[in-house]
Amino acid sequence: MHRTDITPKAQTHICPASGQAAEHVLMYLVRDTRGCHLDGLDQLNRYPATPFCCITWMLEGEVSLLQQGKTKREQRLPQIFVAGCQSQYGVSMNLGDRHSFMAVFYSDAFHALFELDLTTVQDRFVDAMGVLNSSGLGLLQAVAQADSHADRCLMIESYVAQNSSDLLNSPWSRLRKMGQNLSLRLSCSLLGVGARQVQRRVRKEAGLPLLGLSRLWRAKRSHSQVLLDLEQGHIPNWTEHASAMGYADQSHLIRDCKEVSGRSPQQLLNDAKKNESDWIYRL
């Protein structure tokens, strides 16, 4: 007799943005734990500090924010919420089964698309209905009511295309495409303004102070390279990796990784292999 009661595993699907939208939207994520009977630590979601802005649609279920950095939180999040750039790692918890769709935007594009001062959402999780502009509110409702995740992706990419004129003149977009560490001198040159004005504008238009953005963009490149190495069957050599990624040395890499994720690179690698709660690090 064949068993028919096999418990499904939690599913995480990643879809890169396509075409012109890929310059402004990093990816879409679907997380589905329905019918998986997760409990205890497996209901947690551990996430890193990030230079991106995200909109999450909780299609089914709820989630509660438990921790940011070393600070305890107790915040039940809205059904559709915006997560601004995060300067600290964090932990949230699913309240029962979860089915969610997330769009991850480059922060400068998020600012331009939704006319949002990013200082108001830095290190925060807020009701999307209360912070986006009028056209953004229409997008929120349309995505929530869509019949499929494919339709949701198409709606967002159509919205980006319709508002592309607002995205063309972003100096922060040019800076991140250069793929190097962000400096005050380079930022002043590209923006054509003085140092003080750059420091005022960067948090509003790109989400974090210059040093924080540079550190997190480098962490993102580091994480992507580790995933690529693992896919190719290579075990990371942290000394060589630190040098290749622009860190001063392995100690610098470890310090930054602990600030971004709360763990050393090797601890994070070991945890991500076995812990359901570290699903986002496996993407």
mmCIF file of C-alpha atoms in Angstrom:
data_model
loop_
_atom_site.group_PDB
_atom_site.id
_atom_site.type_symbol
_atom_site.label_atom_id
_atom_site.label_comp_id
_atom_site.label_asym_id
_atom_site.label_seq_id
_atom_site.Cartn_x
_atom_site.Cartn_y
_atom_site.Cartn_z
ATOM 1 C CA MET A 1 0.000 0.000 0.000
ATOM 2 C CA HIS A 2 1.392 3.438 -0.978
ATOM 3 C CA ARG A 3 1.505 6.245 1.561
ATOM 4 C CA THR A 4 -0.486 9.321 0.613
ATOM 5 C CA ASP A 5 0.198 11.402 3.738
ATOM 6 C CA ILE A 6 3.762 12.503 2.936
ATOM 7 C CA THR A 7 4.299 15.992 4.350
ATOM 8 C CA PRO A 8 5.487 18.426 1.672
ATOM 9 C CA LYS A 9 8.619 20.499 2.178
ATOM 10 C CA ALA A 10 8.535 24.281 2.435
ATOM 11 C CA GLN A 11 8.975 25.845 -0.981
ATOM 12 C CA THR A 12 10.988 28.912 -1.935
ATOM 13 C CA HIS A 13 10.948 30.086 -5.534
ATOM 14 C CA ILE A 14 13.118 32.855 -6.914
ATOM 15 C CA CYS A 15 12.495 34.612 -10.211
ATOM 16 C CA PRO A 16 14.917 37.268 -11.508
ATOM 17 C CA ALA A 17 13.334 40.346 -13.048
ATOM 18 C CA SER A 18 13.469 40.405 -16.832
ATOM 19 C CA GLY A 19 14.180 42.958 -19.533
ATOM 20 C CA GLN A 20 14.325 46.620 -18.612
ATOM 21 C CA ALA A 21 12.874 45.909 -15.179
ATOM 22 C CA ALA A 22 16.032 44.008 -14.195
ATOM 23 C CA GLU A 23 17.827 47.346 -13.863
ATOM 24 C CA HIS A 24 15.410 48.343 -11.105
ATOM 25 C CA VAL A 25 14.016 45.130 -9.595
ATOM 26 C CA LEU A 26 16.452 42.539 -8.262
ATOM 27 C CA MET A 27 14.069 39.581 -8.033
ATOM 28 C CA TYR A 28 10.735 38.153 -6.931
ATOM 29 C CA LEU A 29 10.444 35.607 -4.119
ATOM 30 C CA VAL A 30 7.662 33.183 -3.288
ATOM 31 C CA ARG A 31 7.659 31.444 0.095
ATOM 32 C CA ASP A 32 5.082 28.693 0.648
ATOM 33 C CA THR A 33 4.922 26.601 3.832
ATOM 34 C CA ARG A 34 1.287 25.497 3.506
ATOM 35 C CA GLY A 35 0.724 21.945 4.672
ATOM 36 C CA CYS A 36 4.339 21.550 5.843
ATOM 37 C CA HIS A 37 3.517 21.560 9.559
ATOM 38 C CA LEU A 38 6.563 23.636 10.448
ATOM 39 C CA ASP A 39 6.962 24.381 14.128
ATOM 40 C CA GLY A 40 9.488 25.698 16.611
ATOM 41 C CA LEU A 41 12.632 27.177 15.063
ATOM 42 C CA ASP A 42 11.508 26.124 11.596
ATOM 43 C CA GLN A 43 8.830 28.822 11.733
ATOM 44 C CA LEU A 44 11.505 31.519 11.960
ATOM 45 C CA ASN A 45 12.813 33.600 9.071
ATOM 46 C CA ARG A 46 16.358 34.941 9.485
ATOM 47 C CA TYR A 47 17.329 37.745 7.148
ATOM 48 C CA PRO A 48 20.478 39.848 6.665
ATOM 49 C CA ALA A 49 20.999 43.569 6.647
ATOM 50 C CA THR A 50 20.194 44.685 3.112
ATOM 51 C CA PRO A 51 20.543 47.689 0.779
ATOM 52 C CA PHE A 52 17.267 46.773 -0.966
ATOM 53 C CA CYS A 53 13.653 47.822 -0.405
ATOM 54 C CA CYS A 54 10.998 45.108 -0.492
ATOM 55 C CA ILE A 55 7.254 44.831 -0.731
ATOM 56 C CA THR A 56 5.800 41.633 0.716
ATOM 57 C CA TRP A 57 2.267 40.435 0.043
ATOM 58 C CA MET A 58 1.146 37.927 2.692
ATOM 59 C CA LEU A 59 -1.351 36.071 0.533
ATOM 60 C CA GLU A 60 -2.052 33.619 3.336
ATOM 61 C CA GLY A 61 -0.917 33.679 6.952
ATOM 62 C CA GLU A 62 0.757 36.302 9.101
ATOM 63 C CA VAL A 63 4.275 37.076 10.248
ATOM 64 C CA SER A 64 5.623 38.761 13.372
ATOM 65 C CA LEU A 65 8.926 40.636 13.707
ATOM 66 C CA LEU A 66 10.902 39.294 16.683
ATOM 67 C CA GLN A 67 14.375 40.802 16.516
ATOM 68 C CA GLN A 68 16.490 43.452 14.788
ATOM 69 C CA GLY A 69 20.187 43.110 15.504
ATOM 70 C CA LYS A 70 20.413 42.448 19.226
ATOM 71 C CA THR A 71 17.166 44.303 19.957
ATOM 72 C CA LYS A 72 14.013 42.303 20.705
ATOM 73 C CA ARG A 73 10.865 43.304 18.828
ATOM 74 C CA GLU A 74 7.222 42.336 19.047
ATOM 75 C CA GLN A 75 5.457 43.622 15.941
ATOM 76 C CA ARG A 76 2.803 41.791 13.959
ATOM 77 C CA LEU A 77 3.303 42.902 10.370
ATOM 78 C CA PRO A 78 0.540 44.054 7.982
ATOM 79 C CA GLN A 79 -0.765 41.845 5.171
ATOM 80 C CA ILE A 80 1.115 44.004 2.653
ATOM 81 C CA PHE A 81 4.225 45.622 4.061
ATOM 82 C CA VAL A 82 7.250 47.600 2.957
ATOM 83 C CA ALA A 83 10.653 46.756 4.377
ATOM 84 C CA GLY A 84 13.059 49.635 3.924
ATOM 85 C CA CYS A 85 16.824 49.238 3.737
ATOM 86 C CA GLN A 86 17.946 47.334 6.817
ATOM 87 C CA SER A 87 21.207 48.222 8.562
ATOM 88 C CA GLN A 88 20.842 45.219 10.892
ATOM 89 C CA TYR A 89 20.071 41.528 10.537
ATOM 90 C CA GLY A 90 16.761 40.342 11.919
ATOM 91 C CA VAL A 91 14.387 37.523 12.740
ATOM 92 C CA SER A 92 10.667 37.144 12.092
ATOM 93 C CA MET A 93 8.260 34.281 12.787
ATOM 94 C CA ASN A 94 5.461 32.800 10.704
ATOM 95 C CA LEU A 95 2.180 32.587 12.575
ATOM 96 C CA GLY A 96 0.954 29.319 11.121
ATOM 97 C CA ASP A 97 1.229 28.473 7.420
ATOM 98 C CA ARG A 98 2.644 31.115 5.108
ATOM 99 C CA HIS A 99 2.151 31.889 1.432
ATOM 100 C CA SER A 100 3.846 35.132 0.393
ATOM 101 C CA PHE A 101 5.040 36.988 -2.680
ATOM 102 C CA MET A 102 7.885 39.498 -2.412
ATOM 103 C CA ALA A 103 9.269 42.026 -4.882
ATOM 104 C CA VAL A 104 12.825 43.170 -4.120
ATOM 105 C CA PHE A 105 13.666 46.613 -5.546
ATOM 106 C CA TYR A 106 16.942 48.480 -5.808
ATOM 107 C CA SER A 107 16.460 51.231 -3.257
ATOM 108 C CA ASP A 108 17.045 54.167 -5.626
ATOM 109 C CA ALA A 109 14.435 52.740 -8.007
ATOM 110 C CA PHE A 110 11.999 52.263 -5.136
ATOM 111 C CA HIS A 111 12.452 55.922 -4.177
ATOM 112 C CA ALA A 112 11.846 57.109 -7.742
ATOM 113 C CA LEU A 113 8.912 54.796 -8.488
ATOM 114 C CA PHE A 114 6.915 55.469 -5.342
ATOM 115 C CA GLU A 115 8.097 59.007 -4.465
ATOM 116 C CA LEU A 116 9.067 57.834 -1.010
ATOM 117 C CA ASP A 117 11.635 59.440 1.280
ATOM 118 C CA LEU A 118 13.592 56.325 2.276
ATOM 119 C CA THR A 119 14.585 57.767 5.637
ATOM 120 C CA THR A 120 10.971 57.169 6.713
ATOM 121 C CA VAL A 121 11.268 53.396 6.194
ATOM 122 C CA GLN A 122 14.920 52.718 7.055
ATOM 123 C CA ASP A 123 15.118 49.794 9.496
ATOM 124 C CA ARG A 124 11.318 49.668 9.550
ATOM 125 C CA PHE A 125 8.501 47.382 8.404
ATOM 126 C CA VAL A 126 5.441 49.467 7.599
ATOM 127 C CA ASP A 127 1.980 49.095 6.083
ATOM 128 C CA ALA A 128 2.502 49.576 2.336
ATOM 129 C CA MET A 129 -0.960 51.115 2.009
ATOM 130 C CA GLY A 130 0.158 53.984 4.218
ATOM 131 C CA VAL A 131 3.396 55.010 2.496
ATOM 132 C CA LEU A 132 3.194 54.550 -1.301
ATOM 133 C CA ASN A 133 1.952 57.137 -3.771
ATOM 134 C CA SER A 134 -1.440 56.826 -5.499
ATOM 135 C CA SER A 135 -0.198 54.812 -8.467
ATOM 136 C CA GLY A 136 1.710 52.531 -6.107
ATOM 137 C CA LEU A 137 -1.466 51.847 -4.150
ATOM 138 C CA GLY A 138 -3.150 50.665 -7.323
ATOM 139 C CA LEU A 139 -0.246 48.292 -7.963
ATOM 140 C CA LEU A 140 -0.519 46.861 -4.450
ATOM 141 C CA GLN A 141 -4.164 45.966 -4.931
ATOM 142 C CA ALA A 142 -3.661 44.535 -8.420
ATOM 143 C CA VAL A 143 -0.794 42.283 -7.334
ATOM 144 C CA ALA A 144 -2.743 41.072 -4.300
ATOM 145 C CA GLN A 145 -5.713 40.100 -6.486
ATOM 146 C CA ALA A 146 -3.730 38.519 -9.345
ATOM 147 C CA ASP A 147 -4.448 34.915 -10.296
ATOM 148 C CA SER A 148 -0.846 33.735 -10.384
ATOM 149 C CA HIS A 149 2.697 34.677 -9.418
ATOM 150 C CA ALA A 150 3.583 34.988 -13.099
ATOM 151 C CA ASP A 151 0.848 37.617 -13.435
ATOM 152 C CA ARG A 152 2.227 39.402 -10.384
ATOM 153 C CA CYS A 153 5.695 39.607 -11.926
ATOM 154 C CA LEU A 154 4.255 40.929 -15.199
ATOM 155 C CA MET A 155 2.208 43.582 -13.384
ATOM 156 C CA ILE A 156 5.256 44.897 -11.567
ATOM 157 C CA GLU A 157 7.374 44.930 -14.714
ATOM 158 C CA SER A 158 4.625 46.733 -16.618
ATOM 159 C CA TYR A 159 4.453 49.302 -13.818
ATOM 160 C CA VAL A 160 8.228 49.820 -13.974
ATOM 161 C CA ALA A 161 8.064 50.268 -17.767
ATOM 162 C CA GLN A 162 5.257 52.811 -17.483
ATOM 163 C CA ASN A 163 7.285 54.850 -15.007
ATOM 164 C CA SER A 164 10.686 54.402 -16.634
ATOM 165 C CA SER A 165 11.135 58.148 -17.178
ATOM 166 C CA ASP A 166 11.358 58.570 -13.393
ATOM 167 C CA LEU A 167 14.238 56.090 -13.250
ATOM 168 C CA LEU A 168 16.537 57.341 -15.985
ATOM 169 C CA ASN A 169 18.312 60.083 -14.064
ATOM 170 C CA SER A 170 19.176 58.245 -10.860
ATOM 171 C CA PRO A 171 22.866 58.805 -10.000
ATOM 172 C CA TRP A 172 22.665 56.002 -7.446
ATOM 173 C CA SER A 173 21.760 53.603 -10.237
ATOM 174 C CA ARG A 174 24.935 54.590 -12.074
ATOM 175 C CA LEU A 175 26.981 54.127 -8.915
ATOM 176 C CA ARG A 176 25.745 50.615 -8.140
ATOM 177 C CA LYS A 177 26.201 49.529 -11.760
ATOM 178 C CA MET A 178 29.869 50.478 -11.527
ATOM 179 C CA GLY A 179 30.278 47.541 -9.143
ATOM 180 C CA GLN A 180 32.782 49.162 -6.832
ATOM 181 C CA ASN A 181 32.886 50.421 -3.293
ATOM 182 C CA LEU A 182 31.035 53.673 -2.905
ATOM 183 C CA SER A 183 33.121 56.717 -1.965
ATOM 184 C CA LEU A 184 32.197 60.266 -1.048
ATOM 185 C CA ARG A 185 34.458 61.685 -3.760
ATOM 186 C CA LEU A 186 32.903 59.557 -6.494
ATOM 187 C CA SER A 187 29.396 60.358 -5.271
ATOM 188 C CA CYS A 188 30.111 64.094 -5.280
ATOM 189 C CA SER A 189 31.453 63.846 -8.823
ATOM 190 C CA LEU A 190 28.462 61.959 -10.229
ATOM 191 C CA LEU A 191 25.866 64.055 -8.430
ATOM 192 C CA GLY A 192 27.644 67.338 -9.087
ATOM 193 C CA VAL A 193 27.117 68.537 -5.509
ATOM 194 C CA GLY A 194 29.184 68.971 -2.369
ATOM 195 C CA ALA A 195 29.886 66.414 0.318
ATOM 196 C CA ARG A 196 27.313 67.734 2.770
ATOM 197 C CA GLN A 197 24.506 67.621 0.215
ATOM 198 C CA VAL A 198 25.500 64.100 -0.859
ATOM 199 C CA GLN A 199 25.225 62.904 2.735
ATOM 200 C CA ARG A 200 21.762 64.470 3.026
ATOM 201 C CA ARG A 201 20.514 63.019 -0.254
ATOM 202 C CA VAL A 202 21.865 59.495 -0.001
ATOM 203 C CA ARG A 203 19.635 58.345 2.862
ATOM 204 C CA LYS A 204 16.561 59.894 1.273
ATOM 205 C CA GLU A 205 17.189 58.573 -2.251
ATOM 206 C CA ALA A 206 19.232 55.398 -1.710
ATOM 207 C CA GLY A 207 18.221 54.296 1.769
ATOM 208 C CA LEU A 208 21.337 54.313 3.961
ATOM 209 C CA PRO A 209 24.444 56.406 4.654
ATOM 210 C CA LEU A 210 27.233 56.036 2.084
ATOM 211 C CA LEU A 211 29.396 53.791 4.233
ATOM 212 C CA GLY A 212 26.469 51.511 5.022
ATOM 213 C CA LEU A 213 25.471 51.213 1.363
ATOM 214 C CA SER A 214 29.010 50.428 0.292
ATOM 215 C CA ARG A 215 29.382 47.773 2.981
ATOM 216 C CA LEU A 216 26.087 46.074 2.087
ATOM 217 C CA TRP A 217 26.657 46.171 -1.665
ATOM 218 C CA ARG A 218 30.010 44.456 -1.061
ATOM 219 C CA ALA A 219 28.327 41.911 1.216
ATOM 220 C CA LYS A 220 25.812 41.166 -1.551
ATOM 221 C CA ARG A 221 28.622 40.574 -4.054
ATOM 222 C CA SER A 222 30.401 38.371 -1.503
ATOM 223 C CA HIS A 223 27.284 36.294 -0.857
ATOM 224 C CA SER A 224 26.628 35.828 -4.573
ATOM 225 C CA GLN A 225 30.198 34.670 -5.147
ATOM 226 C CA VAL A 226 30.000 32.120 -2.322
ATOM 227 C CA LEU A 227 26.792 30.675 -3.801
ATOM 228 C CA LEU A 228 28.439 30.474 -7.221
ATOM 229 C CA ASP A 229 31.494 28.735 -5.756
ATOM 230 C CA LEU A 230 29.301 26.198 -3.966
ATOM 231 C CA GLU A 231 27.317 25.488 -7.142
ATOM 232 C CA GLN A 232 30.623 24.722 -8.874
ATOM 233 C CA GLY A 233 31.694 22.403 -6.075
ATOM 234 C CA HIS A 234 34.291 24.738 -4.550
ATOM 235 C CA ILE A 235 34.619 25.057 -0.768
ATOM 236 C CA PRO A 236 35.258 28.726 0.076
ATOM 237 C CA ASN A 237 38.753 29.692 1.173
ATOM 238 C CA TRP A 238 37.906 32.679 3.337
ATOM 239 C CA THR A 239 41.315 34.320 3.090
ATOM 240 C CA GLU A 240 41.262 34.212 -0.713
ATOM 241 C CA HIS A 241 37.589 35.186 -0.804
ATOM 242 C CA ALA A 242 38.210 38.240 1.401
ATOM 243 C CA SER A 243 40.966 39.457 -0.894
ATOM 244 C CA ALA A 244 38.928 38.911 -4.054
ATOM 245 C CA MET A 245 35.899 40.754 -2.647
ATOM 246 C CA GLY A 246 37.824 43.855 -1.570
ATOM 247 C CA TYR A 247 38.078 43.239 2.171
ATOM 248 C CA ALA A 248 41.300 44.265 3.906
ATOM 249 C CA ASP A 249 41.786 40.740 5.222
ATOM 250 C CA GLN A 250 39.888 37.727 6.551
ATOM 251 C CA SER A 251 39.259 39.444 9.907
ATOM 252 C CA HIS A 252 37.607 42.337 8.068
ATOM 253 C CA LEU A 253 35.359 39.870 6.223
ATOM 254 C CA ILE A 254 34.391 38.153 9.475
ATOM 255 C CA ARG A 255 33.573 41.449 11.228
ATOM 256 C CA ASP A 256 31.416 42.621 8.344
ATOM 257 C CA CYS A 257 29.639 39.278 8.049
ATOM 258 C CA LYS A 258 28.803 39.318 11.754
ATOM 259 C CA GLU A 259 27.380 42.822 11.441
ATOM 260 C CA VAL A 260 25.316 41.875 8.384
ATOM 261 C CA SER A 261 24.094 38.428 9.473
ATOM 262 C CA GLY A 262 24.946 38.026 13.170
ATOM 263 C CA ARG A 263 27.327 35.152 12.352
ATOM 264 C CA SER A 264 30.770 34.502 10.909
ATOM 265 C CA PRO A 265 30.992 33.334 7.275
ATOM 266 C CA GLN A 266 31.641 29.719 8.266
ATOM 267 C CA GLN A 267 28.881 29.717 10.895
ATOM 268 C CA LEU A 268 26.464 31.145 8.342
ATOM 269 C CA LEU A 269 27.475 28.569 5.748
ATOM 270 C CA ASN A 270 27.001 25.704 8.219
ATOM 271 C CA ASP A 271 23.642 27.019 9.456
ATOM 272 C CA ALA A 272 22.263 27.683 5.978
ATOM 273 C CA LYS A 273 22.899 24.063 5.005
ATOM 274 C CA LYS A 274 20.724 22.642 7.782
ATOM 275 C CA ASN A 275 18.350 25.289 9.176
ATOM 276 C CA GLU A 276 14.954 25.901 7.565
ATOM 277 C CA SER A 277 14.968 29.396 9.081
ATOM 278 C CA ASP A 278 17.980 30.369 6.930
ATOM 279 C CA TRP A 279 16.134 29.810 3.648
ATOM 280 C CA ILE A 280 16.812 33.338 2.431
ATOM 281 C CA TYR A 281 20.588 32.797 2.623
ATOM 282 C CA ARG A 282 20.328 29.845 0.264
ATOM 283 C CA LEU A 283 18.864 31.935 -2.566
#
